[in-house]
Short mmCIF file of C-alpha atoms in Angstrom, two decimals:
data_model
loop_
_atom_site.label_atom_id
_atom_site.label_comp_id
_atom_site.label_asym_id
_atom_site.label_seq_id
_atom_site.Cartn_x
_atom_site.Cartn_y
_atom_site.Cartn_z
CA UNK U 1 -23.90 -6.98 -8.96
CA UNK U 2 -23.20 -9.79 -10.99
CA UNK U 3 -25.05 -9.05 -14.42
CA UNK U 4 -23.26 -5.60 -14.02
CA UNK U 5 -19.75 -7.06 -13.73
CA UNK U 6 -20.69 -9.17 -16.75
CA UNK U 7 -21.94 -6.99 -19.11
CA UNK U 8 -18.59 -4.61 -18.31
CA UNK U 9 -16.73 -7.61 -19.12
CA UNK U 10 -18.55 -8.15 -21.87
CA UNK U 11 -18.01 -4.91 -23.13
CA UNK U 12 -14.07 -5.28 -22.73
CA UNK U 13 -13.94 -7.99 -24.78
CA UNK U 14 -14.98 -6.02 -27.56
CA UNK U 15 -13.59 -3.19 -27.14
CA UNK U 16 -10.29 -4.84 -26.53
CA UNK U 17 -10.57 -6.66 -30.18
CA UNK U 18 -12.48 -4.32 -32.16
CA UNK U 19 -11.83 -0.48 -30.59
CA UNK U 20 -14.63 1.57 -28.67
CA UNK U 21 -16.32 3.42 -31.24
CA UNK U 22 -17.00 0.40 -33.39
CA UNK U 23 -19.24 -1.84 -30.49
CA UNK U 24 -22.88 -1.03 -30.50
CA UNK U 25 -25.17 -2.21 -27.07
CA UNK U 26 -26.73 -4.15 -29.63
CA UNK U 27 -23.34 -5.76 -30.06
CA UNK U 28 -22.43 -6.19 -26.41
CA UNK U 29 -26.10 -7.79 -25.88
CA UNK U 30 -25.58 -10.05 -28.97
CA UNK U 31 -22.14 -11.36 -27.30
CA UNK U 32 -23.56 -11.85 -23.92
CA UNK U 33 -26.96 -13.18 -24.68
CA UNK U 34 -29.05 -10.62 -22.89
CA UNK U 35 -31.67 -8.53 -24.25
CA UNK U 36 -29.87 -4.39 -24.63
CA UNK U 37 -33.22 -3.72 -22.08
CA UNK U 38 -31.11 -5.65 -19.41
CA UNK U 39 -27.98 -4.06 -20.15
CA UNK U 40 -29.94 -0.64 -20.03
CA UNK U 41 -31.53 -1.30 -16.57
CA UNK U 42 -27.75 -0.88 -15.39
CA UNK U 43 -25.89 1.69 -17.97
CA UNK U 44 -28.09 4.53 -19.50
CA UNK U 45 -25.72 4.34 -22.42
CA UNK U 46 -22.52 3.42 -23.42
CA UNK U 47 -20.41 5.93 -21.97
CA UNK U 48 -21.62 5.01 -18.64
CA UNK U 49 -20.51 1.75 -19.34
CA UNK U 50 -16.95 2.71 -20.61
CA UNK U 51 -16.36 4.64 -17.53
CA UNK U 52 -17.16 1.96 -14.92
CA UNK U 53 -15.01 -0.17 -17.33
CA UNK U 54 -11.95 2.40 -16.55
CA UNK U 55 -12.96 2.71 -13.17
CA UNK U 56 -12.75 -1.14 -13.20
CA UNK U 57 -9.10 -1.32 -14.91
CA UNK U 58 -7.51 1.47 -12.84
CA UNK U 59 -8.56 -0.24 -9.59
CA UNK U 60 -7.33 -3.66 -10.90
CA UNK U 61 -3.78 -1.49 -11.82
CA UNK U 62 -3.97 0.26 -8.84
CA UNK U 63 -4.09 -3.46 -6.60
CA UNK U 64 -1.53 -5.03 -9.12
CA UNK U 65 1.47 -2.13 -8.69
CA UNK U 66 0.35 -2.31 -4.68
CA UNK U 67 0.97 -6.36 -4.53
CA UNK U 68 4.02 -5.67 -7.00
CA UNK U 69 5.57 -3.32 -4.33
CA UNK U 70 4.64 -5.57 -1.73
CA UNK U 71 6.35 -8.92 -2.48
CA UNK U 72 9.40 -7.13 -3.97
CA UNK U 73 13.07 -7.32 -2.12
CA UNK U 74 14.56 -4.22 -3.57
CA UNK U 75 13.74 -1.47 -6.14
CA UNK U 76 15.10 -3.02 -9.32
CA UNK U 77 13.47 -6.10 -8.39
CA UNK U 78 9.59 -3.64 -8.23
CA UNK U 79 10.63 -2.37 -11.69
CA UNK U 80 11.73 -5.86 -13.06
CA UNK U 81 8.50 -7.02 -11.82
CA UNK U 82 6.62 -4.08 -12.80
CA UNK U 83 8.07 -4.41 -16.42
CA UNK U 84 6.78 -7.89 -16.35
CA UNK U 85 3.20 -6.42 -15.67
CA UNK U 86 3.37 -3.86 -18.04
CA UNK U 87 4.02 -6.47 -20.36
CA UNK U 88 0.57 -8.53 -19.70
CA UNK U 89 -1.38 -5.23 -19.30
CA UNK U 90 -0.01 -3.99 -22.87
CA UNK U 91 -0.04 -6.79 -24.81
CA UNK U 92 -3.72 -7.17 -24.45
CA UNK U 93 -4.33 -3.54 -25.08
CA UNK U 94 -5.47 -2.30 -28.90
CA UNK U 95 -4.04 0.84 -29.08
CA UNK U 96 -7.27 1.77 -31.00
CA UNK U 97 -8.98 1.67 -27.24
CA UNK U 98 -6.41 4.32 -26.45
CA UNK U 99 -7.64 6.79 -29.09
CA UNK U 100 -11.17 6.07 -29.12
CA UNK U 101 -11.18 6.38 -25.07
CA UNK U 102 -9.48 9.93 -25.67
CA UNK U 103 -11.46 10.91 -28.76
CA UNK U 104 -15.01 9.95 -27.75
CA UNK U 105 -15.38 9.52 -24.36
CA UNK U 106 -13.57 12.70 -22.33
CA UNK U 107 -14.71 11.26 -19.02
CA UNK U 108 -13.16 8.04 -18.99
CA UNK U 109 -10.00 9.67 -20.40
CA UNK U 110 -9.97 12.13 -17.57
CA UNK U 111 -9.91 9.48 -14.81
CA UNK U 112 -7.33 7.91 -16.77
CA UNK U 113 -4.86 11.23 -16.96
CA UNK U 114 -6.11 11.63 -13.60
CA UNK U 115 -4.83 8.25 -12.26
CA UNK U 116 -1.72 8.67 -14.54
CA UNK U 117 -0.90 12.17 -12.80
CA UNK U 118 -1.91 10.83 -9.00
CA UNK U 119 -1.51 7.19 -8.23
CA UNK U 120 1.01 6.51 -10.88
CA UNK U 121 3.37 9.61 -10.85
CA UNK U 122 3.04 9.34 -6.78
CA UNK U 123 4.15 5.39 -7.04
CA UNK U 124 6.93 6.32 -9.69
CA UNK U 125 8.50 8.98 -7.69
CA UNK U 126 8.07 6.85 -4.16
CA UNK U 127 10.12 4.59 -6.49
CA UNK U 128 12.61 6.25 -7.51
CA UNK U 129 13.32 8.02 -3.98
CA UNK U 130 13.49 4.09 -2.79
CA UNK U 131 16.15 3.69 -5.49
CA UNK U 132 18.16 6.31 -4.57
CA UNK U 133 18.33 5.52 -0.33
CA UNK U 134 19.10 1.62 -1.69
CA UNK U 135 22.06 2.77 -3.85
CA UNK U 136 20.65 1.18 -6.75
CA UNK U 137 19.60 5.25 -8.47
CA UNK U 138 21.75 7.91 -9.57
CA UNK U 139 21.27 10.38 -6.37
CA UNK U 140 21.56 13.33 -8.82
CA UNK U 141 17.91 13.01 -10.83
CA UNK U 142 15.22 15.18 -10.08
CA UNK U 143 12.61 12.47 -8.75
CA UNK U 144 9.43 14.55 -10.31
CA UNK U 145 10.90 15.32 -13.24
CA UNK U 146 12.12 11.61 -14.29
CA UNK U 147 8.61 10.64 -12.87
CA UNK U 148 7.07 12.99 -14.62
CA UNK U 149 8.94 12.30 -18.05
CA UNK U 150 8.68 8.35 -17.37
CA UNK U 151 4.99 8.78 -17.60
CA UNK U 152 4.13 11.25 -20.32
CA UNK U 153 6.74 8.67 -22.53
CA UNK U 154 4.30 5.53 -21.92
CA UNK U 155 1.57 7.24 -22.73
CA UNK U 156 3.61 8.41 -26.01
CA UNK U 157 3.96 5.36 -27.21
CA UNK U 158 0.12 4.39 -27.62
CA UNK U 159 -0.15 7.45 -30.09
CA UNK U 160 -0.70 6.02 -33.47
CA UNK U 161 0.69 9.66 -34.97
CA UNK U 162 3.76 8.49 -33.64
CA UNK U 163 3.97 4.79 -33.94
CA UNK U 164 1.80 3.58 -36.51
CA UNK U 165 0.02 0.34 -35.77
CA UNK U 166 1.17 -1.10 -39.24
CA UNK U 167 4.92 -0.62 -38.17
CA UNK U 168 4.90 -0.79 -34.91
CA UNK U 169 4.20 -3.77 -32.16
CA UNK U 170 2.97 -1.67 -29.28
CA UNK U 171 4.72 -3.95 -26.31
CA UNK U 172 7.60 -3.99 -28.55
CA UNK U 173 7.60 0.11 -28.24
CA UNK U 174 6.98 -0.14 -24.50
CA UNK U 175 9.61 -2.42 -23.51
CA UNK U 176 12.37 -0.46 -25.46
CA UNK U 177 10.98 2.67 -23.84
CA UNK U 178 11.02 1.34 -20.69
CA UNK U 179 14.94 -0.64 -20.94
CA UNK U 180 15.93 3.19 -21.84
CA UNK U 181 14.86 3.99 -18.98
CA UNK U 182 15.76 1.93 -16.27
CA UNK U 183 19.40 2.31 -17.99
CA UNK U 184 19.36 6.02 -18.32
CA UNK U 185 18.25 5.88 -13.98
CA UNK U 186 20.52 3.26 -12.21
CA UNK U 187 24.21 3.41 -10.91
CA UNK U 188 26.52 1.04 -11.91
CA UNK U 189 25.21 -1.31 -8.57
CA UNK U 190 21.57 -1.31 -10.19
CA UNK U 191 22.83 -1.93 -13.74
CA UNK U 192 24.45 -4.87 -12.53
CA UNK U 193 21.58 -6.50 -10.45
CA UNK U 194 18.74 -5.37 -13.64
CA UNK U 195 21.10 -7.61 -15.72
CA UNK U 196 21.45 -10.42 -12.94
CA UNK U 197 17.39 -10.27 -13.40
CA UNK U 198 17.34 -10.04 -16.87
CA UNK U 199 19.76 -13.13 -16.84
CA UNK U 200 17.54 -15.28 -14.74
CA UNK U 201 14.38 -14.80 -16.54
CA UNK U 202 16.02 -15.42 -19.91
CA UNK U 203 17.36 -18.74 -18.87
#
């Protein structure tokens, strides 16, 4: 279990710097020190390994919105904190992953959508519900369409068509996405307490 759980590391640290299409085996081998036979004993190629590396991710994602939830007081304080994840999981993203994932390898792309439509639309609109019985969202959105809307837009902003990488920081893109958001969804009583947040973490 170990040499599998380090060569899929391996692998994400260079596909996190240089894109997916670009790493060879020969490459991950080379970077771990392990003959490609090894690393073949485990993955019969590399798409095998990119999917147990998504698998991997959306588990890890999966456990960090679940603790996020968890230790939270109120709604805005789940989507302050959840902003604050966002933030680590994005800034170590190269958007190039993004496109190469969705280009080249269909079936790690497909458990991502597939996570995005399930576990993430389901904890968005359990969310937003929250939100509304706490007072702190506008009781007149439609939950799955906000949800659904609030979702498609994250993924928008990875799409190089869109936001070039030469113009664009990526987190920089996320975060205004996602202040439009929380905005455009809270009554007056959650715009107050996202800017009583805001306030504290600034200082």
């Amino acid at each position: 279990m170990e040499q599998i759980d380090r060569i899929i590391q391996g692998g994400e640290e260079l596909f996190l710097q240089a894109g997916i299409r670009s790493v060879t085996m020969d490459d991950i081998a080379r970077h771990l020190s392990m003959s490609k036979k090894t690393i073949y004993q485990f993955f019969k190629d590399k798409d095998e390994l990119v999917m147990s590396l998504v698998k991997k991710k959306l588990r890890e994602d999966e456990d960090q919105m679940s603790a996020i939830i968890n230790k939270s007081e109120n709604v805005i304080e789940e989507m302050i904190n959840m902003m604050k994840c966002s933030e680590e999981i994005f800034s170590r993203i190269n958007p190039i992953v993004v496109h190469d994932l969705q280009k080249y390898h269909p079936g790690g792309w497909k458990l991502f959508q597939d996570f995005k439509t399930g576990v993430v639309m389901y904890t968005m609109e359990t969310l937003l519900t929250k939100g509304i019985k706490q007072g702190f969202v506008r009781p007149e959105i439609d939950v799955k369409i906000i949800a659904k809307m609030h979702v498609n837009m994250v993924e928008m902003g990875f799409n190089s068509a869109i936001f070039p990488i030469a113009e664009f920081n990526t987190w920089t893109v996320q975060q205004q996405f996602l202040e439009h958001f929380y905005y455009g969804i809270c009554t007056l009583k959650g715009y107050k307490l996202i800017n009583q947040y805001k306030n504290i973490n600034n200082e």
